[in-house]
PDB file of C-alpha atoms and ligand atoms in Angstrom:
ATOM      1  CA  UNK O   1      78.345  73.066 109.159  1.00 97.00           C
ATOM      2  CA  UNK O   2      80.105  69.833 110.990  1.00 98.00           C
ATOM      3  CA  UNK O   3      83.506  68.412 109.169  1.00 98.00           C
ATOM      4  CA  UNK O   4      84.550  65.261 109.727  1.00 98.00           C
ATOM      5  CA  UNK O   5      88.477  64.413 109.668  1.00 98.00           C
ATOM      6  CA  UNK O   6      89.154  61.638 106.860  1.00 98.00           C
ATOM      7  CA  UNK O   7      93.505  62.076 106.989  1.00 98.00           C
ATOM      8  CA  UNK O   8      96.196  63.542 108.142  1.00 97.00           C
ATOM      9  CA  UNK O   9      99.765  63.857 106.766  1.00 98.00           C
ATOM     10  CA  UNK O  10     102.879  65.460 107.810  1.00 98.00           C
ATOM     11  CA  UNK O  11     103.600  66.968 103.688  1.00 98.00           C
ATOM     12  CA  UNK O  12     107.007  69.014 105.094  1.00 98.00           C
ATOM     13  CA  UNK O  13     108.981  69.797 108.364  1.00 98.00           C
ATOM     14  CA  UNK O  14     106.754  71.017 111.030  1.00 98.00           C
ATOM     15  CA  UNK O  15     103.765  71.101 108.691  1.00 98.00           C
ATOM     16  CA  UNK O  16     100.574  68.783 108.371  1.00 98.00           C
ATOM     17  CA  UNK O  17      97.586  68.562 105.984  1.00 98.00           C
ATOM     18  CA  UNK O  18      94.670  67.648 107.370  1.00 98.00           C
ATOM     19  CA  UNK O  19      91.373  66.136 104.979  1.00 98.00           C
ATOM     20  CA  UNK O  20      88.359  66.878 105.738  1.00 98.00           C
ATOM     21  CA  UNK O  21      84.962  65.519 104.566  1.00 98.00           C
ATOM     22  CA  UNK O  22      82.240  67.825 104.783  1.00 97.00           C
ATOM     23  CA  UNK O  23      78.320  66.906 106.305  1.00 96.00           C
ATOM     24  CA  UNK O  24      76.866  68.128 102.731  1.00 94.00           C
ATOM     25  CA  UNK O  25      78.696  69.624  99.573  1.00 93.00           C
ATOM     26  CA  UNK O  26      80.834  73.362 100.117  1.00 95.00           C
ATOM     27  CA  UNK O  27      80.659  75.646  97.379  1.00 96.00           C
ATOM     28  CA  UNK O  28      83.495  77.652  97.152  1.00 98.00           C
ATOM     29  CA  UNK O  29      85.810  79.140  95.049  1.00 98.00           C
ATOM     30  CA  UNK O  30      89.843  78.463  94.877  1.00 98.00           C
ATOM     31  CA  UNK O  31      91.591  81.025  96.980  1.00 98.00           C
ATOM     32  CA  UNK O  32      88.627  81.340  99.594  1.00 98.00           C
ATOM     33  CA  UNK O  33      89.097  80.613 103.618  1.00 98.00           C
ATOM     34  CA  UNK O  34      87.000  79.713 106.195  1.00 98.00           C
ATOM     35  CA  UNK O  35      86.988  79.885 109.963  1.00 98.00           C
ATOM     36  CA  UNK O  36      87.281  76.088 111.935  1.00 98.00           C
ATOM     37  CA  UNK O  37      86.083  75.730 115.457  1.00 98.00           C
ATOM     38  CA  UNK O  38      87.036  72.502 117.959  1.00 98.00           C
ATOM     39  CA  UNK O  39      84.320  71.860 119.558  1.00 95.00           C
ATOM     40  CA  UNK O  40      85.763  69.601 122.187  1.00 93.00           C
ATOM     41  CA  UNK O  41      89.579  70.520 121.934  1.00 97.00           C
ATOM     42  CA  UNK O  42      91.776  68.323 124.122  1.00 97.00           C
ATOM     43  CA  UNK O  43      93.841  71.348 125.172  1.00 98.00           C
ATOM     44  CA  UNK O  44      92.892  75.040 126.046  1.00 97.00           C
ATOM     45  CA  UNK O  45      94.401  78.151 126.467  1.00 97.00           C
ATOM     46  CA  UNK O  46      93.749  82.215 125.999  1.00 97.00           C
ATOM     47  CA  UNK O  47      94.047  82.505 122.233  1.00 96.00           C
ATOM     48  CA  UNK O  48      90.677  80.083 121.335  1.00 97.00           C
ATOM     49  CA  UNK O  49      89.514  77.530 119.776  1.00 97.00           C
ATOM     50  CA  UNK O  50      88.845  79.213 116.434  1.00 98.00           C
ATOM     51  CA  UNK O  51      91.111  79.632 113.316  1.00 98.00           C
ATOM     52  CA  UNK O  52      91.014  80.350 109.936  1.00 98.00           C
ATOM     53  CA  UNK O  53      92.492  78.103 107.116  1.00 98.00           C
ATOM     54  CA  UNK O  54      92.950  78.308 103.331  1.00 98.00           C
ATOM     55  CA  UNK O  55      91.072  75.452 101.546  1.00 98.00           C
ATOM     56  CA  UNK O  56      94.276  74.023  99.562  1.00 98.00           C
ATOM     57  CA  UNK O  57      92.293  71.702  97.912  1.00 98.00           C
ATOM     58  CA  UNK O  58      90.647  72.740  94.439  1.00 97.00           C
ATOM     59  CA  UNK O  59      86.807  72.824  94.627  1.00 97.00           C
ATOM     60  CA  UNK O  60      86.012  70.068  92.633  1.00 86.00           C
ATOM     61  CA  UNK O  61      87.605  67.811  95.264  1.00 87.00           C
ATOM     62  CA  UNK O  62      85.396  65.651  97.723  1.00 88.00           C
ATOM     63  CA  UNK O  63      87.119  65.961 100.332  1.00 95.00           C
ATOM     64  CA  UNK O  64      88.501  69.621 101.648  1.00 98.00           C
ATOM     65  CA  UNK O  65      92.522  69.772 102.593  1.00 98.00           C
ATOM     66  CA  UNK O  66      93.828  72.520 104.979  1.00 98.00           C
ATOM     67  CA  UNK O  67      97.602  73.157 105.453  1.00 98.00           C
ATOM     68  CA  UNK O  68      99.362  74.574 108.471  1.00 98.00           C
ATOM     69  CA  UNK O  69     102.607  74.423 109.936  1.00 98.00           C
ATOM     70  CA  UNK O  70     102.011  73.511 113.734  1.00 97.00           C
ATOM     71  CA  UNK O  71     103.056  75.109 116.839  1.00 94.00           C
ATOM     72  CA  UNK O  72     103.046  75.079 120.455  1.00 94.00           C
ATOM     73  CA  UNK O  73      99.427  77.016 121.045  1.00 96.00           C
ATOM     74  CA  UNK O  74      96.736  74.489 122.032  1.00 98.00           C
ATOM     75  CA  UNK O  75      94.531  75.240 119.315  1.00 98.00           C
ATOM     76  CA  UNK O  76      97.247  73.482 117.240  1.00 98.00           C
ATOM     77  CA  UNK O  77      98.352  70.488 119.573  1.00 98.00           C
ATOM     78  CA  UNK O  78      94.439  69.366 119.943  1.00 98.00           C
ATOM     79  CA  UNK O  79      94.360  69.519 115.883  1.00 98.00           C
ATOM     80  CA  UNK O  80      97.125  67.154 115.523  1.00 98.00           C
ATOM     81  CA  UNK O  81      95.672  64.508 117.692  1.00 97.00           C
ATOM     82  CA  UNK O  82      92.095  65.000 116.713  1.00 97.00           C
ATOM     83  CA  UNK O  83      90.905  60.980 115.448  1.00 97.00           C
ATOM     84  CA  UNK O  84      89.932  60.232 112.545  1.00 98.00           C
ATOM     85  CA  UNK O  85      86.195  60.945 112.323  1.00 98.00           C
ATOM     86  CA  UNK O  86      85.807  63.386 114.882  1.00 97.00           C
ATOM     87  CA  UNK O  87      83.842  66.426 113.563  1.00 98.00           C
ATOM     88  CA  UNK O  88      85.026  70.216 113.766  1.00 98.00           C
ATOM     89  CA  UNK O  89      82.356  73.436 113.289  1.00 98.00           C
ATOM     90  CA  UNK O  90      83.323  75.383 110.119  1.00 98.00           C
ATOM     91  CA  UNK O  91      82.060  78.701 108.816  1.00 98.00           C
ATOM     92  CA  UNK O  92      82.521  79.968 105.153  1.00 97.00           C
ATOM     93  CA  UNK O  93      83.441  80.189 102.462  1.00 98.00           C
ATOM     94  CA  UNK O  94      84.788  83.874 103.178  1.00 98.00           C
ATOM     95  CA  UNK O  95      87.467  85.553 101.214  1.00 98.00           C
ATOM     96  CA  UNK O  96      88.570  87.588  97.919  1.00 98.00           C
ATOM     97  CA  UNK O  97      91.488  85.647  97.166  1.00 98.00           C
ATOM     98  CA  UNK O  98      90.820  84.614  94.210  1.00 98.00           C
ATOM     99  CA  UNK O  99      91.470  84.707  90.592  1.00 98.00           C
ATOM    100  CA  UNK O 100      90.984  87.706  88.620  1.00 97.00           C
ATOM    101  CA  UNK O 101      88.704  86.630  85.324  1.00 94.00           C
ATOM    102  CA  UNK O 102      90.192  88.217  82.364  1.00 94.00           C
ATOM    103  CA  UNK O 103      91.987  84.989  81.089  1.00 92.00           C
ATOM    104  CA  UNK O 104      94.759  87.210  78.654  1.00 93.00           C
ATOM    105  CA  UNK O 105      96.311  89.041  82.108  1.00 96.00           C
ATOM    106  CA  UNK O 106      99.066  87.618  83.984  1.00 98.00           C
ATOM    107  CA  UNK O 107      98.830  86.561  87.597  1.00 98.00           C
ATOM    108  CA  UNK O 108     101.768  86.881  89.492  1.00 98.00           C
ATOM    109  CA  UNK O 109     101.870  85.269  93.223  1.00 98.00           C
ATOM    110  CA  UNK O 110     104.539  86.102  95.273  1.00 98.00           C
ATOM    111  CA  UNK O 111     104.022  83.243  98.324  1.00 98.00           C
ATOM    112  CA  UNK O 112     105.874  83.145 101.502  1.00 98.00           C
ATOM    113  CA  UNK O 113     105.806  79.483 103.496  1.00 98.00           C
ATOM    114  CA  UNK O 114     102.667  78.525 104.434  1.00 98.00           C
ATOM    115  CA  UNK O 115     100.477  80.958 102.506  1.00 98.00           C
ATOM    116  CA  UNK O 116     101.243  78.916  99.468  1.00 98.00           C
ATOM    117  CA  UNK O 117      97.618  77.192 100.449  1.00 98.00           C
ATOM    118  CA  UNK O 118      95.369  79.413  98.568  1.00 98.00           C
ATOM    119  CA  UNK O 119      97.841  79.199  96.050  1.00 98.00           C
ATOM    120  CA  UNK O 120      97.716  75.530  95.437  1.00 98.00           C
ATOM    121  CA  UNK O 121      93.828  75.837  95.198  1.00 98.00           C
ATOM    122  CA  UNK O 122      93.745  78.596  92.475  1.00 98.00           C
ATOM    123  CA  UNK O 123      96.557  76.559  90.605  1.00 97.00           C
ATOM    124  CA  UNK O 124      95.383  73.215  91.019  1.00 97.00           C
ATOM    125  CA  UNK O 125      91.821  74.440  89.616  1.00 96.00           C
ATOM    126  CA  UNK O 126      93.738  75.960  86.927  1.00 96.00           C
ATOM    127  CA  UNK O 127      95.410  72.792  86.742  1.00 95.00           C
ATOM    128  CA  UNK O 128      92.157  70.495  86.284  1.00 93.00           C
ATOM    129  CA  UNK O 129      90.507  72.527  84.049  1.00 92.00           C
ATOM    130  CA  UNK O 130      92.741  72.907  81.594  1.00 90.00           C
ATOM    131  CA  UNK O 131      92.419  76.840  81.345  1.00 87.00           C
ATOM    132  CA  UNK O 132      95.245  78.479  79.546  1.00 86.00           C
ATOM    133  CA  UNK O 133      96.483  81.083  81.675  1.00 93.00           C
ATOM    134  CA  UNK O 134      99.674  83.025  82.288  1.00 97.00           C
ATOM    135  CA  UNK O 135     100.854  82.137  85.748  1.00 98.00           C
ATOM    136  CA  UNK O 136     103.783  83.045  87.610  1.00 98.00           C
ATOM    137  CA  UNK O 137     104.505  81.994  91.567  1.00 98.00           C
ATOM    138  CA  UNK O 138     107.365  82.834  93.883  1.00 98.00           C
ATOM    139  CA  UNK O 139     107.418  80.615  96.735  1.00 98.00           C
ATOM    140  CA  UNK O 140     109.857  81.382  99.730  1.00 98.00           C
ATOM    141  CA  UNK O 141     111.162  79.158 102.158  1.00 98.00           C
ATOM    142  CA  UNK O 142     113.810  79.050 104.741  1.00 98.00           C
ATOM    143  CA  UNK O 143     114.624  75.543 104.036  1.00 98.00           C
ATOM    144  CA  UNK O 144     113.893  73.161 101.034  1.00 97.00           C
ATOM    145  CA  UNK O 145     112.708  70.495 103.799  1.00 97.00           C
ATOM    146  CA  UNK O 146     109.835  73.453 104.860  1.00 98.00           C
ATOM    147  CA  UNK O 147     108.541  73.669 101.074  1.00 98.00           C
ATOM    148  CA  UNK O 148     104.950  72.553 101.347  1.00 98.00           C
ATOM    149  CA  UNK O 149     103.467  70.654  98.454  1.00 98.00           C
ATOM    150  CA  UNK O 150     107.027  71.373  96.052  1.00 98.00           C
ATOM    151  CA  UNK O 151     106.113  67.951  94.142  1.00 97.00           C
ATOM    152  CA  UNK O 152     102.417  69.238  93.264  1.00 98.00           C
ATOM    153  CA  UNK O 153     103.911  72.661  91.563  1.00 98.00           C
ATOM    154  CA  UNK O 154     107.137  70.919  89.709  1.00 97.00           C
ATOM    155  CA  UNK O 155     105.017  68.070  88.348  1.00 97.00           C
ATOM    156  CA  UNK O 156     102.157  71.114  87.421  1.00 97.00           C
ATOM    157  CA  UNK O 157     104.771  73.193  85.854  1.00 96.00           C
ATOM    158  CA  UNK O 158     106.680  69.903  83.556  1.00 94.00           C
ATOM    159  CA  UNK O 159     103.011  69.562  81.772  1.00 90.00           C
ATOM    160  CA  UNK O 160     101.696  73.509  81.732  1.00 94.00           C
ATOM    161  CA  UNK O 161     103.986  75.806  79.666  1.00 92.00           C
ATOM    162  CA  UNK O 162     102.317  78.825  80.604  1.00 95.00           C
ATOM    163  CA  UNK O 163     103.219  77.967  84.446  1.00 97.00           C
ATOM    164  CA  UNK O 164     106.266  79.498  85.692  1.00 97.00           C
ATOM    165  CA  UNK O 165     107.034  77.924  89.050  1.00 98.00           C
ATOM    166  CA  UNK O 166     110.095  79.915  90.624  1.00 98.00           C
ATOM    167  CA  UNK O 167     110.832  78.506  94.489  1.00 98.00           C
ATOM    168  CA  UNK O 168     113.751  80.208  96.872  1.00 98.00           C
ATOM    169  CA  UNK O 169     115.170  79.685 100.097  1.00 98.00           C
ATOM    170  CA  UNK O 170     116.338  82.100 102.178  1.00 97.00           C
ATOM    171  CA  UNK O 171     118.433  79.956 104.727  1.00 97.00           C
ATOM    172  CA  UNK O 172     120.242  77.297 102.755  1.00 96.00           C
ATOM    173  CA  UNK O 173     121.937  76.827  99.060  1.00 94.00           C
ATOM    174  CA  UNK O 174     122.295  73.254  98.991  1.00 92.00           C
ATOM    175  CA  UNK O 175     124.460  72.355  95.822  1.00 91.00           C
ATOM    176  CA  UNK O 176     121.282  69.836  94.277  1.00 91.00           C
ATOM    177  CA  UNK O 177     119.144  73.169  94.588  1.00 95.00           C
ATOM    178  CA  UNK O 178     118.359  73.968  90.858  1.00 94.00           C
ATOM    179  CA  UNK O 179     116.136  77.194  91.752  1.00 96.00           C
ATOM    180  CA  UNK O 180     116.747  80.423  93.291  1.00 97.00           C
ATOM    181  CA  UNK O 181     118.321  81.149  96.902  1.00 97.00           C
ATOM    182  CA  UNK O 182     117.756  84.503  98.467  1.00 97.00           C
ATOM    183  CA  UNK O 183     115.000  86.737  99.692  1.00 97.00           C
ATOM    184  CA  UNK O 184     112.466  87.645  96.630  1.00 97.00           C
ATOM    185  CA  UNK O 185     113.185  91.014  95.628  1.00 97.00           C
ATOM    186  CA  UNK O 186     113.163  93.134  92.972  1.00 97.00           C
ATOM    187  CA  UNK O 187     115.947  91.952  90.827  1.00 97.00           C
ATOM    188  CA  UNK O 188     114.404  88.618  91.224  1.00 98.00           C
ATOM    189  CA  UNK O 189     111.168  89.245  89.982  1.00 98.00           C
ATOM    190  CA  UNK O 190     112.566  91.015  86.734  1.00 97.00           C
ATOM    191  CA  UNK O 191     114.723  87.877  86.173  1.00 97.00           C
ATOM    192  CA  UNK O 192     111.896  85.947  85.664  1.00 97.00           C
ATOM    193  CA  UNK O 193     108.702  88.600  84.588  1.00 97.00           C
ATOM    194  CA  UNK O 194     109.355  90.528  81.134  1.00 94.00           C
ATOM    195  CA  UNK O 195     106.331  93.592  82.027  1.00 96.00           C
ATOM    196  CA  UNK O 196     106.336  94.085  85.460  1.00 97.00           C
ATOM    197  CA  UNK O 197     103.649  96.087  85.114  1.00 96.00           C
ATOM    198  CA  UNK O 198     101.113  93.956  83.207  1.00 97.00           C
ATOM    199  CA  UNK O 199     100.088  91.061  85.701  1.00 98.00           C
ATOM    200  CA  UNK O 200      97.925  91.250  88.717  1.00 98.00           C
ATOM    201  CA  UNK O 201      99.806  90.281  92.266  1.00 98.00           C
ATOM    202  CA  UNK O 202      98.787  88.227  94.465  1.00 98.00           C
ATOM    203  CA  UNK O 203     100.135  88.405  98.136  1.00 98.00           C
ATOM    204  CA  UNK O 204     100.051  85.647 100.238  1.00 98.00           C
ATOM    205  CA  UNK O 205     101.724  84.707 104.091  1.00 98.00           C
ATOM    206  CA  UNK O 206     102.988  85.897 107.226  1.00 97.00           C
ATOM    207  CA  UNK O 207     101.795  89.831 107.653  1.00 97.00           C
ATOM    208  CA  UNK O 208     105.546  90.932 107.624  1.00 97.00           C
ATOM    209  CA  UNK O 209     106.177  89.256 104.400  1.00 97.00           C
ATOM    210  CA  UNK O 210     103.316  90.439 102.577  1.00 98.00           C
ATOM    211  CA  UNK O 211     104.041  93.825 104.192  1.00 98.00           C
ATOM    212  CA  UNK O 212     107.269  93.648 102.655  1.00 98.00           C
ATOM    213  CA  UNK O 213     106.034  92.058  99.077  1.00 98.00           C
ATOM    214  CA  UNK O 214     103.078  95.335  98.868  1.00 98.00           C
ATOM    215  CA  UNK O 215     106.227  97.772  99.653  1.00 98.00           C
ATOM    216  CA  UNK O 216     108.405  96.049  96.945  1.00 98.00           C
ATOM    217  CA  UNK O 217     105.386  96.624  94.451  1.00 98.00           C
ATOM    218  CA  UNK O 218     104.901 100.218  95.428  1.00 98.00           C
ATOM    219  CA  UNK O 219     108.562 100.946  94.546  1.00 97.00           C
ATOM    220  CA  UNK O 220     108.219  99.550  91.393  1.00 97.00           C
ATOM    221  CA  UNK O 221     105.409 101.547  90.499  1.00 97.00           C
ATOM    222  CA  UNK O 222     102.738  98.997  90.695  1.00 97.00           C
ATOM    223  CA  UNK O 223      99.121 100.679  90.934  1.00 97.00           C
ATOM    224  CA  UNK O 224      97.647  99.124  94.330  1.00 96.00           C
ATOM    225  CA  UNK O 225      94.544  98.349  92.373  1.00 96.00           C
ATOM    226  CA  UNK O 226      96.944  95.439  90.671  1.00 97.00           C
ATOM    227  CA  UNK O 227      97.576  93.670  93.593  1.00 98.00           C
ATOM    228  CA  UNK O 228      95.260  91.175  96.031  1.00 98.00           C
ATOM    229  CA  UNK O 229      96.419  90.042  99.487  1.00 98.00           C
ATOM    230  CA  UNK O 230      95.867  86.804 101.776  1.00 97.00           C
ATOM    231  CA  UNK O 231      97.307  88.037 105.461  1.00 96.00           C
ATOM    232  CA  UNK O 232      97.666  84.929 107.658  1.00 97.00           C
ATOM    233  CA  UNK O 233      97.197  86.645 110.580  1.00 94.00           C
ATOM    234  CA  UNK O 234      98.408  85.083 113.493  1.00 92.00           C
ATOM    235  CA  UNK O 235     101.646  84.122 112.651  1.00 93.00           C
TER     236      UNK O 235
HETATM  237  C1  FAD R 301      92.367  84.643 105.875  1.00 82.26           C
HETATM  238  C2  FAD R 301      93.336  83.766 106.661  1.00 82.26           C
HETATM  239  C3  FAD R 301      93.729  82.548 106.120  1.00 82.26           C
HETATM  240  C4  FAD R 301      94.629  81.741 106.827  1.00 82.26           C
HETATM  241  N1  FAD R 301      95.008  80.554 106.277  1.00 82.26           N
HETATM  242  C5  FAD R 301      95.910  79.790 106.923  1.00 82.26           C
HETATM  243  C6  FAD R 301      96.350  78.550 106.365  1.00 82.26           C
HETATM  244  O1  FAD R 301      95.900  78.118 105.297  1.00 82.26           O
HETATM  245  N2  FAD R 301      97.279  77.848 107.054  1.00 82.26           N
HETATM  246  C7  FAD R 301      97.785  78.302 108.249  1.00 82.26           C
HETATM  247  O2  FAD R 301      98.642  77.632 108.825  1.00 82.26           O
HETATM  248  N3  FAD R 301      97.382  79.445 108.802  1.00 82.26           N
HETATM  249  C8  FAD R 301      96.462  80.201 108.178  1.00 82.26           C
HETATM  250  N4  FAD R 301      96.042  81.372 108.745  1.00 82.26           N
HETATM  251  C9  FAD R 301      96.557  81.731 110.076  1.00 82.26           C
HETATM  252  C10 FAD R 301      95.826  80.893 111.143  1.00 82.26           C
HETATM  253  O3  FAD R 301      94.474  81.307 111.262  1.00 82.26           O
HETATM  254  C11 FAD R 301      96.498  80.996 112.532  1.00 82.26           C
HETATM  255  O4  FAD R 301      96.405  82.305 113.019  1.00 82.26           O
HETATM  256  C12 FAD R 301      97.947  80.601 112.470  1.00 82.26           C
HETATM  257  O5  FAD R 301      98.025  79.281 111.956  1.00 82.26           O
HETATM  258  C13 FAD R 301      98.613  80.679 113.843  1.00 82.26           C
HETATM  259  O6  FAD R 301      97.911  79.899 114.753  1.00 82.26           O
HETATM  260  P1  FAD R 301      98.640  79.292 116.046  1.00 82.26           P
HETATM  261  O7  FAD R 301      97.613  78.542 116.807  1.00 82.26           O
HETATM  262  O8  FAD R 301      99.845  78.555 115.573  1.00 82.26           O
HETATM  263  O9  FAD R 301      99.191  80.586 116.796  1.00 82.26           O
HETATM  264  P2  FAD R 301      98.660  81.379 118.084  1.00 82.26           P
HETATM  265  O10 FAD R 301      99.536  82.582 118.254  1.00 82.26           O
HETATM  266  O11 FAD R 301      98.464  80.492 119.253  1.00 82.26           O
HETATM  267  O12 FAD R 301      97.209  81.863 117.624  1.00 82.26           O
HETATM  268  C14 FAD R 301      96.992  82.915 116.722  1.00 82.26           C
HETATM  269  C15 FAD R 301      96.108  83.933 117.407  1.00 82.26           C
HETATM  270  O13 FAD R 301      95.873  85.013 116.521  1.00 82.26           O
HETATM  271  C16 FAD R 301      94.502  85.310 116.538  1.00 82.26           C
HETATM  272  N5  FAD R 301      94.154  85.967 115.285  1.00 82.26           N
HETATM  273  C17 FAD R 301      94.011  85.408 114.085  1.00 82.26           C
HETATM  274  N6  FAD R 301      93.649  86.331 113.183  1.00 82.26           N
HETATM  275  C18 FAD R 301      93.566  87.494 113.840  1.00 82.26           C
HETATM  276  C19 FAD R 301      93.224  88.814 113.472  1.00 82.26           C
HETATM  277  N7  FAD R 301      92.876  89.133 112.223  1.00 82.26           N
HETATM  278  N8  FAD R 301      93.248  89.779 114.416  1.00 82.26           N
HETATM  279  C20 FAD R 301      93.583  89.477 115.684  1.00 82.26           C
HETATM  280  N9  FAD R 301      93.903  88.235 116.086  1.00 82.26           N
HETATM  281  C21 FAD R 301      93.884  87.267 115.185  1.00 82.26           C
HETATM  282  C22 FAD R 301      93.833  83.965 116.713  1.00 82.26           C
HETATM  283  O14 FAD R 301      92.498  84.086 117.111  1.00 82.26           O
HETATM  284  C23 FAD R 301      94.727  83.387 117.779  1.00 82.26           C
HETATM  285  O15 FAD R 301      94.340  83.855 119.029  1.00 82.26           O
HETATM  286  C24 FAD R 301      95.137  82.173 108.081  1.00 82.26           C
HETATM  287  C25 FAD R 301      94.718  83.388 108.619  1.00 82.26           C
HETATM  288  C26 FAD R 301      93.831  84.177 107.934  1.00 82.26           C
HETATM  289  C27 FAD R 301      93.388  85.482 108.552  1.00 82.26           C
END
């Protein structure tokens, strides 16, 4: 199915949403992915002209938003300067990503830079349909100027009680910063969830952080059936 590109915005340093308005409607569900092809890429090189993206737009939305932080590799370069209109070749929705439907469990998302796209589908669904649901989400950063989409969760979070928004950098402790600093670990997490072993986790980011989140579960004794993964392979 052809896209068309309706906007793009840089949203954080080194990071740019792109909108997307599909040829006919895209059923999908928050949390899903699919794989986008340029067909006429201005640049080339060995690793393709394919990728896969996290829709981080809720389903209900018109038009579909993509997040990604760019780099050097063509694939990336042509993406930033494709115009406004031009179409792109996407495949999906693929993915299991997504939330789990008992409404009385917990979810949990530990998020690490950019794979807080999924995240900000689930929640803004959440968000929009007024479900009342117990949601927790850890979102590391190196900097605060690399936190994608910060305004979205804090203004979620000041009208949803029942969402727990809990941001960290790694890099920086800048003296405004009213959240956490430091790598998530396990002390971290039991500030901030009372049963660590009732919620289901959900993993999402670079394959060396989620690596790292999935070994930090299994030493707390979290059953592997408790936890889903998004690995953005390729970073
Ligand atoms: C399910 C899923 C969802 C993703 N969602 C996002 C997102 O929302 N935002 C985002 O920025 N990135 C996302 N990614 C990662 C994205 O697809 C790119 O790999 C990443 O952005 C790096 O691209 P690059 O052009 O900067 O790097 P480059 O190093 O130039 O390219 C990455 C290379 O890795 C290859 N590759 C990708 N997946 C695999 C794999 N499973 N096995 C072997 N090779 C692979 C690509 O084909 C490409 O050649 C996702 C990846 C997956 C698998």
């Amino acid at each position: 199915m052809k896209f068309f590109l309706s906007d793009r915005r840089n949203i954080a340093e080194g990071t740019l949403a792109f909108w997307f308005h599909p040829e006919q409607p895209v059923r999908f569900l928050a949390g899903q992915f699919g794989d986008y092809t340029l067909t006429s890429p201005r640049y080339t090189d060995a690793k393709g002209n394919i990728r896969a993206f996290s829709f981080a737009s809720a389903p209900e939305r018109d038009d579909i938003m993509i997040a990604t932080r760019m780099r050097d590799s063509a694939f990336k370069r042509s993406l930033a300067e494709l115009s406004i209109g031009a179409p792109v070749e996407f495949e999906g929705p693929m993915g299991s990503f997504t939330l789990h439907k008992d409404p009385a469990r917990p979810a949990v998302f530990l998020v690490g830079g950019i794979g807080i796209t999924p995240v900000r589908s689930i929640v803004e669904q959440v968000i929009r349909q007024k479900t009342r649901r117990q949601i927790s989400i850890f979102y590391s950063n190196t900097t605060c100027a690399r936190m994608a989409f910060l305004d979205d969760f804090e203004k979620w979070r000041a009208d949803n009680p029942k969402l727990n928004f809990v941001p960290t950098l790694t890099d920086e402790s800048p003296g405004s910063w009213p959240f956490e600093t430091g790598l998530l670990d396990q002390q971290m997490l039991s500030r901030h969830v009372a049963d660590l072993h009732a919620p289901v986790y959900y993993v999402a980011g670079p394959p060396a952080m989620v690596a790292a989140m999935k070994e930090m579960l299994d030493e707390l004794g979290v059953d592997e059936l408790q936890i889903k993964s998004e690995d953005f392979a390729g970073y």
